[in-house]
Coordinates of C-alpha atoms in Angstrom, one line a residue:
M29 CA 16.6 30.1 -26.0
N30 CA 15.1 27.0 -24.4
D31 CA 11.7 27.6 -22.8
Q32 CA 11.5 24.1 -21.4
P33 CA 10.5 24.4 -17.6
G34 CA 13.0 23.0 -15.1
L35 CA 12.4 19.7 -13.4
Y36 CA 13.1 19.2 -9.7
L37 CA 13.0 16.3 -7.2
T38 CA 11.4 17.1 -3.8
R39 CA 10.9 14.6 -1.1
A40 CA 8.3 14.6 1.7
G41 CA 10.0 13.0 4.7
K42 CA 12.6 10.2 4.9
F43 CA 9.8 7.6 5.1
G44 CA 7.2 9.5 3.1
E45 CA 5.5 10.7 6.3
D46 CA 4.6 14.1 4.8
E47 CA 3.3 12.9 1.5
E48 CA -0.4 13.2 2.3
A49 CA 0.2 16.7 3.8
A50 CA 1.9 17.8 0.6
L51 CA -0.7 16.4 -1.7
D52 CA -3.7 17.4 0.4
N53 CA -2.5 21.0 0.8
G54 CA -1.3 21.5 -2.8
I55 CA 2.3 22.1 -1.7
A56 CA 5.9 20.8 -1.9
L57 CA 7.3 20.7 1.6
I58 CA 10.6 19.7 3.1
R59 CA 11.8 19.2 6.6
F60 CA 15.1 20.9 7.6
D61 CA 13.3 21.7 10.8
E62 CA 16.3 23.2 12.5
V63 CA 16.6 26.0 9.9
P64 CA 14.3 29.0 10.2
S65 CA 12.5 30.9 7.5
L66 CA 14.3 31.9 4.3
E67 CA 11.7 34.4 3.2
D68 CA 13.9 37.5 3.9
I69 CA 17.1 35.9 2.6
N70 CA 18.1 36.5 -1.1
N71 CA 21.8 35.7 -0.9
Y72 CA 23.3 32.2 -1.1
D73 CA 26.1 33.0 1.4
D74 CA 23.5 34.2 3.9
V75 CA 21.8 30.8 3.6
V76 CA 25.1 29.1 4.3
A77 CA 25.5 31.3 7.4
L78 CA 22.0 30.5 8.6
V79 CA 22.5 26.8 8.2
A80 CA 25.8 26.9 10.0
K81 CA 24.2 28.8 12.9
A82 CA 21.3 26.4 13.1
L83 CA 23.6 23.3 12.9
P84 CA 26.7 24.3 14.9
D85 CA 28.0 20.7 15.2
A86 CA 27.6 19.9 11.4
K87 CA 30.7 19.5 9.3
P88 CA 31.3 22.2 6.6
Q89 CA 30.4 19.7 3.8
A90 CA 27.1 18.9 5.4
V91 CA 26.4 22.7 5.9
A92 CA 27.1 23.3 2.2
N93 CA 24.9 20.4 1.2
Y94 CA 22.0 21.6 3.3
A95 CA 22.4 25.2 2.1
R96 CA 22.4 24.1 -1.6
Q97 CA 19.2 22.2 -1.2
L98 CA 17.4 25.0 0.7
W99 CA 18.6 27.6 -1.8
T100 CA 17.4 25.5 -4.7
F101 CA 14.0 25.0 -3.0
A102 CA 13.5 28.6 -2.0
H103 CA 15.1 30.6 -4.9
V104 CA 16.1 28.4 -7.9
I105 CA 12.8 26.7 -8.5
E106 CA 10.6 29.0 -10.4
K107 CA 6.9 29.3 -11.0
G108 CA 5.9 26.9 -13.8
D109 CA 8.7 24.4 -13.1
L110 CA 7.9 20.7 -12.8
V111 CA 8.4 18.8 -9.6
V112 CA 8.4 15.1 -9.0
L113 CA 7.6 13.5 -5.6
P114 CA 8.5 9.8 -5.3
R115 CA 5.9 8.4 -3.0
K116 CA 7.3 5.8 -0.6
Q117 CA 4.0 4.8 0.8
T118 CA 2.4 3.8 -2.5
S119 CA 5.4 3.3 -4.8
Q120 CA 4.1 5.9 -7.2
I121 CA 5.4 9.2 -8.6
A122 CA 3.4 12.5 -8.1
I123 CA 4.0 15.1 -10.7
G124 CA 3.1 18.8 -10.2
R125 CA 3.7 22.3 -11.4
V126 CA 5.0 25.0 -9.1
T127 CA 2.5 27.9 -8.9
G128 CA 4.1 30.4 -6.5
P129 CA 7.0 31.5 -4.4
Y130 CA 8.6 30.0 -1.3
Q131 CA 6.6 30.2 1.9
Y132 CA 7.5 29.5 5.5
K133 CA 4.1 28.7 7.1
K134 CA 2.5 26.5 9.6
I135 CA 1.3 23.1 8.3
G136 CA -0.1 20.6 10.7
G137 CA 1.0 22.6 13.7
E138 CA 4.6 23.1 12.6
F139 CA 6.3 25.8 10.5
R140 CA 7.6 24.3 7.3
H141 CA 9.5 25.3 4.2
S142 CA 7.0 25.0 1.4
R143 CA 6.2 25.9 -2.2
P144 CA 2.6 25.9 -3.7
V145 CA 2.2 23.2 -6.2
R146 CA -0.7 22.0 -8.4
W147 CA -0.3 18.2 -8.3
E148 CA -1.6 17.4 -11.8
R149 CA -0.9 13.7 -11.6
P150 CA -0.4 12.4 -8.0
D151 CA -0.4 8.7 -8.8
V152 CA 1.7 7.9 -11.8
P153 CA 3.0 4.3 -11.5
R154 CA 6.8 4.0 -11.4
T155 CA 6.6 1.6 -14.4
A156 CA 5.6 4.6 -16.6
F157 CA 9.2 5.7 -16.5
E158 CA 12.3 4.2 -18.0
Q159 CA 15.0 3.0 -15.6
D160 CA 17.4 5.9 -16.2
L161 CA 14.8 8.4 -14.9
L162 CA 14.0 6.1 -12.0
Y163 CA 17.7 6.2 -11.0
S164 CA 17.5 10.0 -10.9
F165 CA 14.3 9.9 -8.9
G166 CA 16.2 7.6 -6.4
A167 CA 18.8 10.3 -5.5
F168 CA 19.2 10.5 -1.7
M169 CA 18.9 14.3 -1.7
T170 CA 15.7 15.9 -0.4
V171 CA 15.8 18.6 -3.2
C172 CA 17.7 18.5 -6.5
R173 CA 17.5 19.5 -10.1
I174 CA 16.9 16.5 -12.5
S175 CA 18.8 17.3 -15.6
R176 CA 20.1 14.1 -17.2
H177 CA 18.7 12.3 -20.2
D178 CA 16.3 14.9 -21.4
A179 CA 14.4 14.4 -18.2
A180 CA 12.1 17.5 -18.2
R181 CA 10.7 16.8 -21.7
R182 CA 10.1 13.2 -20.8
V183 CA 8.3 14.0 -17.6
A184 CA 6.2 16.6 -19.4
V185 CA 5.1 13.8 -21.8
V186 CA 4.1 11.5 -19.0
L187 CA 2.3 14.4 -17.4
S188 CA 0.2 14.6 -20.6
G189 CA -1.0 11.0 -20.1
K190 CA 1.5 9.2 -22.3
T191 CA 4.4 6.9 -21.5
D192 CA 8.0 7.9 -21.1
P193 CA 9.4 8.3 -24.7
G194 CA 13.0 7.8 -23.6
P195 CA 15.9 10.2 -24.0
N196 CA 16.3 12.4 -27.1
E197 CA 19.8 11.6 -28.2
I198 CA 19.9 14.8 -30.3
G199 CA 20.0 18.0 -28.3
G200 CA 18.4 16.8 -25.1
V201 CA 20.3 19.4 -23.0
L202 CA 18.5 21.6 -20.5
P203 CA 19.4 25.2 -19.8
A204 CA 22.0 25.9 -17.1
D205 CA 21.0 26.5 -13.5
K206 CA 19.3 29.8 -13.0
T207 CA 21.7 31.0 -10.4
Q208 CA 25.2 32.5 -10.6
N209 CA 28.1 31.7 -8.4
V210 CA 26.1 29.1 -6.6
P211 CA 27.0 25.3 -6.7
D212 CA 24.7 23.4 -8.9
N213 CA 22.5 21.0 -6.9
V214 CA 21.8 18.2 -9.4
E215 CA 21.1 14.5 -9.0
D216 CA 24.8 13.5 -8.6
G217 CA 25.7 11.3 -5.7
P218 CA 24.4 8.1 -4.1
T219 CA 21.3 6.4 -5.3
D220 CA 18.9 4.3 -3.3
L221 CA 20.1 0.9 -4.6
A222 CA 17.3 -1.1 -2.9
L223 CA 14.7 1.0 -4.7
A224 CA 16.6 0.7 -8.0
A225 CA 16.7 -3.1 -7.6
H226 CA 12.9 -3.1 -6.8
D227 CA 12.2 -1.2 -10.0
Q228 CA 14.2 -3.6 -12.1
I229 CA 12.3 -6.6 -10.6
V230 CA 9.0 -4.9 -11.3
K231 CA 10.0 -4.2 -14.9
H232 CA 11.1 -7.8 -15.4
I233 CA 7.8 -9.2 -14.0
Q234 CA 5.8 -6.7 -16.1
S235 CA 7.6 -7.7 -19.3
R236 CA 7.4 -11.5 -18.6
F237 CA 4.1 -12.0 -16.8
S238 CA 0.7 -10.6 -17.8
G239 CA -2.8 -11.8 -17.5
H240 CA -3.1 -15.4 -16.3
A241 CA 0.7 -15.8 -16.2
L242 CA 0.8 -13.3 -13.4
S243 CA -1.8 -15.3 -11.5
A244 CA 0.4 -18.4 -11.8
L245 CA 3.4 -16.4 -10.5
V246 CA 1.4 -15.1 -7.5
A247 CA 0.2 -18.7 -6.8
A248 CA 3.8 -20.0 -6.9
V249 CA 4.9 -17.3 -4.5
L250 CA 2.1 -18.3 -2.1
R251 CA 3.1 -22.0 -2.4
A252 CA 6.7 -21.1 -1.6
D253 CA 5.4 -19.5 1.6
G254 CA 3.6 -22.7 2.6
W255 CA 0.1 -22.1 1.2
V256 CA -1.9 -24.7 -0.6
T257 CA -3.4 -23.0 -3.6
K258 CA -6.0 -23.7 -6.3
E259 CA -5.9 -21.5 -9.4
S260 CA -8.8 -20.6 -11.7
P261 CA -8.2 -21.7 -15.3
P262 CA -7.7 -19.1 -18.0
G263 CA -11.0 -17.4 -19.0
P264 CA -13.9 -16.1 -16.8
D265 CA -13.1 -16.7 -13.2
G266 CA -16.0 -15.1 -11.4
G267 CA -13.8 -12.6 -9.7
V268 CA -11.5 -15.0 -8.0
D269 CA -8.1 -16.1 -9.4
I270 CA -6.6 -18.0 -6.5
L271 CA -8.0 -19.8 -3.4
G272 CA -5.5 -20.6 -0.7
G273 CA -5.3 -22.1 2.7
R274 CA -3.1 -23.7 5.3
G275 CA -2.8 -27.4 6.3
P276 CA -2.2 -30.5 4.1
L277 CA -5.3 -29.9 2.0
G278 CA -5.4 -26.1 2.2
L279 CA -8.6 -26.2 4.3
D280 CA -7.2 -24.9 7.6
P281 CA -7.4 -21.2 8.5
P282 CA -6.3 -18.6 7.6
R283 CA -7.7 -18.9 4.1
L284 CA -7.2 -16.5 1.1
C285 CA -9.4 -15.4 -1.8
V286 CA -7.1 -13.6 -4.3
Q287 CA -7.9 -11.6 -7.4
V288 CA -4.8 -10.7 -9.5
K289 CA -4.8 -7.6 -11.7
S290 CA -2.2 -7.2 -14.5
Q291 CA -2.1 -3.4 -15.3
N292 CA 0.0 -0.3 -15.0
S293 CA -2.6 2.0 -13.6
P294 CA -3.5 1.9 -9.9
V295 CA -6.3 -0.4 -8.9
D296 CA -9.4 1.5 -7.7
V297 CA -11.9 0.6 -5.0
S298 CA -14.3 -1.0 -7.5
V299 CA -11.8 -4.0 -7.8
Y300 CA -11.9 -4.5 -4.0
R301 CA -15.7 -4.3 -4.0
T302 CA -15.9 -6.9 -6.8
L303 CA -13.6 -9.2 -4.9
Q304 CA -15.6 -8.6 -1.7
G305 CA -18.9 -9.5 -3.5
S306 CA -17.3 -12.7 -5.0
M307 CA -16.2 -13.8 -1.5

């Protein structure tokens, strides 16, 4: 028997508009605003009927897709399972653990489908994961089970503070879906190709440019955009890596004072304060 918790993707709005509400309130929440509460529904076919009634103009395939996601969110995800929330506003991944059952409650003045979640690491950089997991996290669905490439074990490792160990080629198979006679809602289907390309570019920059080399790259990007730049040499720079300005000599406004940080972890407010002091 495999006691590995399940791993699920949940999104918080098409553009990440509900991310702060989810993290601040300790919940996973999804839109599907037209569909009422599922608290008294314990049968998948009843969910399909509820969605069909709420969306009378939707095609049968769309109704089935909505129903699978809602059923997964309300009844398949169990207490103790892991959830990942790709954060569109910060390009980070939030990882949490489900702590209770489905609830249909008022959040920010609206009734929403929700699950209580303890967000244990809300700001994991995307670079902490290998590209295969990032592809799965880029699935277009609002809710789905992530099952490929030994994903649950690897996310649990990242949750412990380590980096993604990569797939276990020997026996990295998760248990089957916990429902019977219900279509499995996994990360098959279209992937956000723009986000996947962004992740690959970031990986390439991270592997080729670090320290002073990243400052040189940022300065080159600024010059390509028409700025005149002056770079600090390698070594102590007094908190300023690049000075930039407009005009032939770079003396015309607007002017820039840039500090470049080469690291995987998010930059905290102390870095901004240091730059502000240097300016």
